Coordinates of C-alpha atoms in Angstrom, one line a residue:
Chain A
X1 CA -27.6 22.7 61.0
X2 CA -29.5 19.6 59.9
X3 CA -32.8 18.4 61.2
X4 CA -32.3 16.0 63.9
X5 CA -34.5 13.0 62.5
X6 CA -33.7 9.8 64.2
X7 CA -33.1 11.4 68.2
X8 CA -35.8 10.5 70.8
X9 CA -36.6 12.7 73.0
X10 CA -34.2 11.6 75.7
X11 CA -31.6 12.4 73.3
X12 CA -32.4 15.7 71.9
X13 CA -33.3 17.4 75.7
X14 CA -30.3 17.6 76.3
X15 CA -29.1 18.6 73.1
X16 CA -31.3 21.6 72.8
X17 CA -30.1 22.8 76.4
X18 CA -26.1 22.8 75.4
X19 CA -27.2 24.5 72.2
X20 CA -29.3 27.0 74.6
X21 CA -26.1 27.6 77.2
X22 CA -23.7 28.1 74.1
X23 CA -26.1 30.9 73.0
X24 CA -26.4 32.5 76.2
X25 CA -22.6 32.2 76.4
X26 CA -22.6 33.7 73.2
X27 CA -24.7 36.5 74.5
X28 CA -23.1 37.6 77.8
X29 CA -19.5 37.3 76.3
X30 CA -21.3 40.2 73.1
X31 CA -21.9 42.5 75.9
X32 CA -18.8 42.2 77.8
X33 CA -17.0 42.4 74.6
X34 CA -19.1 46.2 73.4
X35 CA -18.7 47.0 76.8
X36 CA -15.0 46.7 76.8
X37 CA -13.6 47.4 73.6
X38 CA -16.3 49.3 71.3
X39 CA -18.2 48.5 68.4
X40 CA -14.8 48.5 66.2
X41 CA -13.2 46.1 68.7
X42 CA -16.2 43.7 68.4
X43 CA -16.6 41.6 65.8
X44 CA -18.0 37.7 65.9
X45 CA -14.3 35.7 66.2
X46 CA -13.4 37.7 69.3
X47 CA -17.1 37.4 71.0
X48 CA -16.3 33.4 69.5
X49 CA -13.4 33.1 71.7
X50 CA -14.1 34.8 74.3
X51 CA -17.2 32.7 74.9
X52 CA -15.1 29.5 74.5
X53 CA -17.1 28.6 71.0
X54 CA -16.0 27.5 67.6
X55 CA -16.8 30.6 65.1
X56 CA -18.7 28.2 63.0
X57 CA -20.6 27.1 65.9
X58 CA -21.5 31.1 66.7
X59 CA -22.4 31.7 62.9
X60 CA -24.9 29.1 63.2
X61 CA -26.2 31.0 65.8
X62 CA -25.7 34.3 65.0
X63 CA -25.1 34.4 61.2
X64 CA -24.2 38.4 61.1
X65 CA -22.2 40.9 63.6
X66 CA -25.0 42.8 63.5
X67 CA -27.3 39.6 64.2
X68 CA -25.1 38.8 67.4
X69 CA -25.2 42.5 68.8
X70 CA -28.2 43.5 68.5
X71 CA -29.7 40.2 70.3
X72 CA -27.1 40.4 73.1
X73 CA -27.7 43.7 74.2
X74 CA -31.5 42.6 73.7
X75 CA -30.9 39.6 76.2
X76 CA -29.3 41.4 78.8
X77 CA -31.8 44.2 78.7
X78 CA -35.0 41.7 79.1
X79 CA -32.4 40.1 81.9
X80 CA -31.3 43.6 83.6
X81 CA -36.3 43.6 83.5
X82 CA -36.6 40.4 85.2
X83 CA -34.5 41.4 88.2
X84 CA -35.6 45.3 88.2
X85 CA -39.5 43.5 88.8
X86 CA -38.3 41.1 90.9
X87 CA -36.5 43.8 93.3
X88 CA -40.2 45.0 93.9
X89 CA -42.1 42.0 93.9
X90 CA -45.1 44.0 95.7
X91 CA -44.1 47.4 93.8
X92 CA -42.5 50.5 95.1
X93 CA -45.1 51.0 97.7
X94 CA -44.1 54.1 99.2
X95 CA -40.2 53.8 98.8
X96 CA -39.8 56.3 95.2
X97 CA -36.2 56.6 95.8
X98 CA -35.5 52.9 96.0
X99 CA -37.2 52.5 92.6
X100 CA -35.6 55.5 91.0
X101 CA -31.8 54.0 92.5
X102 CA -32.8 50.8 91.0
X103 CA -33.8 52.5 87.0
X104 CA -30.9 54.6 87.0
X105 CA -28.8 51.8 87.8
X106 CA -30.3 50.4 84.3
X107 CA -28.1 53.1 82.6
X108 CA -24.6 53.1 84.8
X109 CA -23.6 49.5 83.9
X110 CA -21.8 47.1 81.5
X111 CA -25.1 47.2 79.9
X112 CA -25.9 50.7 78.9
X113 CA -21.7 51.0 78.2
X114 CA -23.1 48.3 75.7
X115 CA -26.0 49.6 74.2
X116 CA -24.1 53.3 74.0
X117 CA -21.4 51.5 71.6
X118 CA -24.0 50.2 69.5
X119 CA -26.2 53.2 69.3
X120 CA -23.1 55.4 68.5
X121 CA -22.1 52.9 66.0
X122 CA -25.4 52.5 64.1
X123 CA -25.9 56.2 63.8
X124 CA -22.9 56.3 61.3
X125 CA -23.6 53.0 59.9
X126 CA -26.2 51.7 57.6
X127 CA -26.8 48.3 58.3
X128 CA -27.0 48.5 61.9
X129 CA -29.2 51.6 61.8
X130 CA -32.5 50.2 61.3
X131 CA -32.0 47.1 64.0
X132 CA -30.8 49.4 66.9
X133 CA -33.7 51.7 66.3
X134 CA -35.9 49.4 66.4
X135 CA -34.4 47.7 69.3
X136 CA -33.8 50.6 71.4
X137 CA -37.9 51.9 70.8
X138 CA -38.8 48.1 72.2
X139 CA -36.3 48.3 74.9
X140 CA -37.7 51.8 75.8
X141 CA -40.8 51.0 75.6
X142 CA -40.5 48.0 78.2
X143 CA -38.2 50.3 80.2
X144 CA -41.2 53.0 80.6
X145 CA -43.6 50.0 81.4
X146 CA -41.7 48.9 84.0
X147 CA -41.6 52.3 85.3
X148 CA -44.8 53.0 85.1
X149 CA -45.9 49.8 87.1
X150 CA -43.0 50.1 90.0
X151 CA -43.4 54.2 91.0
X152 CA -47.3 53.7 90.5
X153 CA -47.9 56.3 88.3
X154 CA -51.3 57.1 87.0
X155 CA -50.8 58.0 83.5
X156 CA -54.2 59.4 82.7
X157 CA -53.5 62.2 84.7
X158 CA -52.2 64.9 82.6
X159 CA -48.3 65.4 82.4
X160 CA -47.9 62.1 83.9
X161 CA -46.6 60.1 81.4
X162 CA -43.9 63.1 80.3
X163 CA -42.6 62.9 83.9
X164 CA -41.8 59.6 84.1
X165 CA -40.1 60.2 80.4
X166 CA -38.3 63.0 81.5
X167 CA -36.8 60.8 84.4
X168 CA -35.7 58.1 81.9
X169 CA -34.2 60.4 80.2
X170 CA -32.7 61.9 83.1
X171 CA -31.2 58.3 84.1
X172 CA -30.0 58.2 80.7
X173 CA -28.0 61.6 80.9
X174 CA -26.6 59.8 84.3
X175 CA -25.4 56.8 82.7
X176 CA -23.6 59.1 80.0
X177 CA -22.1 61.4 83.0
X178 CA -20.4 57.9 84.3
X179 CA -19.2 56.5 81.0
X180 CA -15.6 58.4 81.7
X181 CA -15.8 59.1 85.5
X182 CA -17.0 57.5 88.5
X183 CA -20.0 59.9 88.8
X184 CA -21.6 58.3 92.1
X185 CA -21.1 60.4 94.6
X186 CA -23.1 63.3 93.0
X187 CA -25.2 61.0 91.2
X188 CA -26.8 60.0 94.3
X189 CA -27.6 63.4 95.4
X190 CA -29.1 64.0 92.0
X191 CA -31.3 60.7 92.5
X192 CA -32.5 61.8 96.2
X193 CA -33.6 65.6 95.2
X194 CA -35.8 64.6 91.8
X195 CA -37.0 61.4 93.7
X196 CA -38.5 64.2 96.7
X197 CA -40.2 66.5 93.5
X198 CA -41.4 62.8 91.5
X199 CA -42.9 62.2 94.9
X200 CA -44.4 65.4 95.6
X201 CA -45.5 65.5 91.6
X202 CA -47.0 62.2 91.9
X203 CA -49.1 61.8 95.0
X204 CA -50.6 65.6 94.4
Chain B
X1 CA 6.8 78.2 62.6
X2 CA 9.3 79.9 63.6
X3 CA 9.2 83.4 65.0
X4 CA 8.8 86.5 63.0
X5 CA 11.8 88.5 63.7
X6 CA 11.3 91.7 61.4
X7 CA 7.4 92.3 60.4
X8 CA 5.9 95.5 61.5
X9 CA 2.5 95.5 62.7
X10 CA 1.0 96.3 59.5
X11 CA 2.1 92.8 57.9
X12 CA 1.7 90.8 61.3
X13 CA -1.5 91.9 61.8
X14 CA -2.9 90.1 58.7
X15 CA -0.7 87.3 58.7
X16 CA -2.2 86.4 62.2
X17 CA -5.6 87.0 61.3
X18 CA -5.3 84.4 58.2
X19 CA -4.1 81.9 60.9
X20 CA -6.8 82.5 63.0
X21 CA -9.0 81.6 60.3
X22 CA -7.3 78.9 59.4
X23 CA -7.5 77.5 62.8
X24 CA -10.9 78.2 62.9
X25 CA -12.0 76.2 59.4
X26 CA -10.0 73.2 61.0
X27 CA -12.0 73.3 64.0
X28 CA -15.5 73.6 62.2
X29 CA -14.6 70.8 59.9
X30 CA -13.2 68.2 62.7
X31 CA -16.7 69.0 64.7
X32 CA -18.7 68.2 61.3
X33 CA -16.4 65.0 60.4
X34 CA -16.6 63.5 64.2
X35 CA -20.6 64.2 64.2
X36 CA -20.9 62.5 60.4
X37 CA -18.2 60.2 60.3
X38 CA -17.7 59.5 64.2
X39 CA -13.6 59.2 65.9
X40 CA -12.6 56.1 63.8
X41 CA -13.5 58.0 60.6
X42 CA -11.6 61.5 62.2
X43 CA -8.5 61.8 60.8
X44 CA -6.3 65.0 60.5
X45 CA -6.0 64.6 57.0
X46 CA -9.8 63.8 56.2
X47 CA -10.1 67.1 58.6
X48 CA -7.6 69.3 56.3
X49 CA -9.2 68.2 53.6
X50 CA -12.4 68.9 54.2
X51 CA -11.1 72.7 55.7
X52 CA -9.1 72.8 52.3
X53 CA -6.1 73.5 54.3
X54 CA -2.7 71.4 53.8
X55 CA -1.9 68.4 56.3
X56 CA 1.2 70.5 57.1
X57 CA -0.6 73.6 57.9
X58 CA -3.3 71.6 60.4
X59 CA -0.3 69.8 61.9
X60 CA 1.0 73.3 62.7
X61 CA -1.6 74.4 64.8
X62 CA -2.7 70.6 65.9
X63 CA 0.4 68.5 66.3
X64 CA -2.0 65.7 67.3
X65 CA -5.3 64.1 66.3
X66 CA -6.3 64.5 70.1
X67 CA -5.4 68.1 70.4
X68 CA -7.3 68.5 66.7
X69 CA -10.6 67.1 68.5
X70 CA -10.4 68.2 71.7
X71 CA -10.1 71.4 70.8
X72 CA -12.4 71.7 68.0
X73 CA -15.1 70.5 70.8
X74 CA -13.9 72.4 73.1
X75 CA -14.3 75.5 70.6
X76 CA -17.5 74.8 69.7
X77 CA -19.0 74.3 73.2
X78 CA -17.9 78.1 73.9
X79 CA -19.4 79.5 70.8
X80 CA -22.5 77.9 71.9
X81 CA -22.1 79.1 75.4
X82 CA -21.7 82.7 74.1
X83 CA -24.7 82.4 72.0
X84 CA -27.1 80.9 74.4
X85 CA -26.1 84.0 76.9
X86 CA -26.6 86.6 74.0
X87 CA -30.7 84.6 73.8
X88 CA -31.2 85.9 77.2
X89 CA -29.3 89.1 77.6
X90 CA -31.5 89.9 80.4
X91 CA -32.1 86.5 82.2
X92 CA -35.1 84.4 81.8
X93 CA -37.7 86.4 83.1
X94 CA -40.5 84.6 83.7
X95 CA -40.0 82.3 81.0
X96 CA -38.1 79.1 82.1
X97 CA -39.3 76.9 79.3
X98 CA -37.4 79.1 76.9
X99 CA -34.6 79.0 78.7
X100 CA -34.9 74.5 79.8
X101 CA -35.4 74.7 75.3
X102 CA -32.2 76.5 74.8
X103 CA -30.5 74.3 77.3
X104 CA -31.8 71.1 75.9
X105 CA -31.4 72.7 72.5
X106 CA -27.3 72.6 73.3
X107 CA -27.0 68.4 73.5
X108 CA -29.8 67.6 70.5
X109 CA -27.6 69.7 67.4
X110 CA -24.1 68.1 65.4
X111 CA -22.0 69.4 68.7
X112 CA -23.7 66.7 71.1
X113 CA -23.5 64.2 68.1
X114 CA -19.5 65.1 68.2
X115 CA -18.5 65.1 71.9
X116 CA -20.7 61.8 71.8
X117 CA -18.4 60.5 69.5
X118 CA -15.5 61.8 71.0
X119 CA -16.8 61.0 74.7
X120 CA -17.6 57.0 74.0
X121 CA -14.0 56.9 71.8
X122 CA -12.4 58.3 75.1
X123 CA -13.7 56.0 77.0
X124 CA -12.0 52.7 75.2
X125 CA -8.6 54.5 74.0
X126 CA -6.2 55.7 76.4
X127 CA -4.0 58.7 75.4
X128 CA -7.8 60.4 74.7
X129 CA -9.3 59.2 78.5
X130 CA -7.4 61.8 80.6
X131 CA -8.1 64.5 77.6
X132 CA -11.7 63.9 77.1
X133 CA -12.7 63.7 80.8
X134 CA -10.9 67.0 81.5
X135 CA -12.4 68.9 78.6
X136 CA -16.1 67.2 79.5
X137 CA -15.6 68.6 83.7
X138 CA -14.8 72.0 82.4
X139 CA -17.4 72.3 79.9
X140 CA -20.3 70.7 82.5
X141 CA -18.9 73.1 84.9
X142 CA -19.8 76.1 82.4
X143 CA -23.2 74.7 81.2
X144 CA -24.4 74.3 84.7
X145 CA -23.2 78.2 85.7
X146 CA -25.4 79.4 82.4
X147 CA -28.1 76.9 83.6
X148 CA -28.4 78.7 87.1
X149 CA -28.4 81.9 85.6
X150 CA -30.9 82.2 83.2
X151 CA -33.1 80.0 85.3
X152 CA -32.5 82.0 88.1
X153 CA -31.6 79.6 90.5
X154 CA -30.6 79.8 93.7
X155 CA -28.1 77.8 95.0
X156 CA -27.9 78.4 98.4
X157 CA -31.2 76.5 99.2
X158 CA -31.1 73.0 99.8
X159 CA -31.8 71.0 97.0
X160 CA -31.6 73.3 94.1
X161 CA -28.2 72.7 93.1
X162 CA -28.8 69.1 92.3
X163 CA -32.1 70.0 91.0
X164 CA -30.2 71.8 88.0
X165 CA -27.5 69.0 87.9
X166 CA -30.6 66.7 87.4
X167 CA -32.2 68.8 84.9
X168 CA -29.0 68.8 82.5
X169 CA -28.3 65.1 83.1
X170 CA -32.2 65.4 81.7
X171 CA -31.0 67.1 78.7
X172 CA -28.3 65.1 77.8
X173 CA -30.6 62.2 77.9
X174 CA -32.5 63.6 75.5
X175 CA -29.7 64.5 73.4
X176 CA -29.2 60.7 73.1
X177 CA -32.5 59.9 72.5
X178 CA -32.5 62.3 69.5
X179 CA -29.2 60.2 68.2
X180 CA -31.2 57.6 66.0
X181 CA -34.5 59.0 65.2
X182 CA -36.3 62.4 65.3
X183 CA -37.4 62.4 68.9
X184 CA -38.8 66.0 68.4
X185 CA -42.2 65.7 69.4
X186 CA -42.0 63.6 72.6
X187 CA -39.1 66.2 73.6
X188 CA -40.9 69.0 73.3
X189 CA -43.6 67.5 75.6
X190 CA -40.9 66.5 78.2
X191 CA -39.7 70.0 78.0
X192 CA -43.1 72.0 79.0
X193 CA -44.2 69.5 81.7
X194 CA -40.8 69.4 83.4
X195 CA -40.4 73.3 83.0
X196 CA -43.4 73.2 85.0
X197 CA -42.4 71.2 87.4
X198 CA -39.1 73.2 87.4
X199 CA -41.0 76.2 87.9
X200 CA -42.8 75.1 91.2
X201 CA -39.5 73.8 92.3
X202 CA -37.9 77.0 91.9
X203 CA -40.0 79.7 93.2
X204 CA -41.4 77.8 96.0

């Protein structure tokens, strides 16, 4: 609120960086919140307090509900990337099942309990509609990349790129199978028999 | 309420039928309202309503909005079973794509849309958890028998149990994919390549 006018440099570093760590506060405590209580449960005074933030401060931030939740699950998706690439610095090499553990794990967390709340909220309500849709194709989208890249997949070769959909979606269907059970034990066993046919599918 | 102490057949006879078809309207309308309206817009009364059946008639057969919903799921999921079996009255055959289209066919229509509903309500609100995840085991427990069936599966090899599991976790995926936007045409493309890949799986 305001332009800063008269602040040096000195001044407004550090400035920027509390307004930066309130946002990310912001953020994490959006996702916890979804997580935990539902879009119904979630609204922008109880993400406010649970961060530890004034609601006017987390207006400024985040003038709508739908403005907060949709960046939130947004953040922690782009986080959730960063570490997925940075668990296979050198990619997969030869270790499929380690990558397909590591993608499915995407869709069992607080995360995807997140995004499933907001997804199942905005297909019954119209102005979150359009902003999860578009979010979840970009999420996808960067989801697929991802991958793409870490089971080194060749996606000129025909049927390719439906297989590595089809296991998306499959992780997906996993995430849903664990929303109301602790699905682990047979989850794994589901993981190590498609991650023997994506190997024998891929390196034909 | 209350027995019937003195009909004869004749007039019990109809007098049951009418309740069975008023039981069934309340079920058909609650599946319709949860897919449209999702649980927080579910009401018995918006129910009754929309089945043009008094509040006091629905409370009769459902004493509670859980058992209303539950149920009407719960119904819906066996008329669906029953159908998909009467598509294949002989097996699959040969012709496993039909069969992975009917299956995928079962979590893309307004049923997957209501247990969704239902399923992510469940997993926030108590006296539905233990309800919800019951109904969900025994109705994953029948999908997967039709599954083996009409693909002809068998089970007693290593590997092709969890291939099916994997397959329907697939399905459901896609069901949720389908939730915002029309996901039609990439569907149908994950469907033929991973019947093929099903296929080689399956008769090797």
């Amino acid at each position: 609120m305001g332009a800063v006018t008269t602040a040096d440099r000195g001044e407004r570093a550090p400035k920027q960086d509390r307004s930066r760590a309130t946002r990310q506060r912001l953020l994490e405590a959006a996702v916890a919140c979804l997580a935990e209580h539902g879009w119904a449960g979630s609204t922008v005074s109880v993400v406010a307090e649970r961060a530890g933030v004034s609601r006017g401060a987390a207006q400024h931030h985040f003038p709508t509900r739908e403005d907060l939740f949709t960046a939130a699950v947004e953040y922690v998706a782009e986080e959730r990337s960063t570490a997925i690439r940075a668990l296979f610095p050198d990619g997969a090499g030869d270790d499929r099942q380690a990558v397909v553990t590591a993608l499915v794990d995407l869709y069992t967390g607080p995360l995807f309990r997140a995004a499933l709340h907001l997804w199942v909220a905005a297909s019954n309500e119209e102005p979150l509609r359009p902003r999860v849709t578009e979010l979840e194709a970009r999420v996808g989208r960067e989801t697929h990349r991802i991958a793409v890249e870490l089971l080194g997949a060749d996606e000129t070769r025909p049927g390719v790129r439906e297989t590595v959909q089809g296991l998306l979606d499959m992780a997906r269907g996993l995430g849903l199978a664990n929303l109301l059970t602790d699905d682990a034990g047979r989850r794994d066993r589901v993981i190590a028999q498609w991650s023997q046919i994506l190997d024998r599918i891929l390196t034909d």
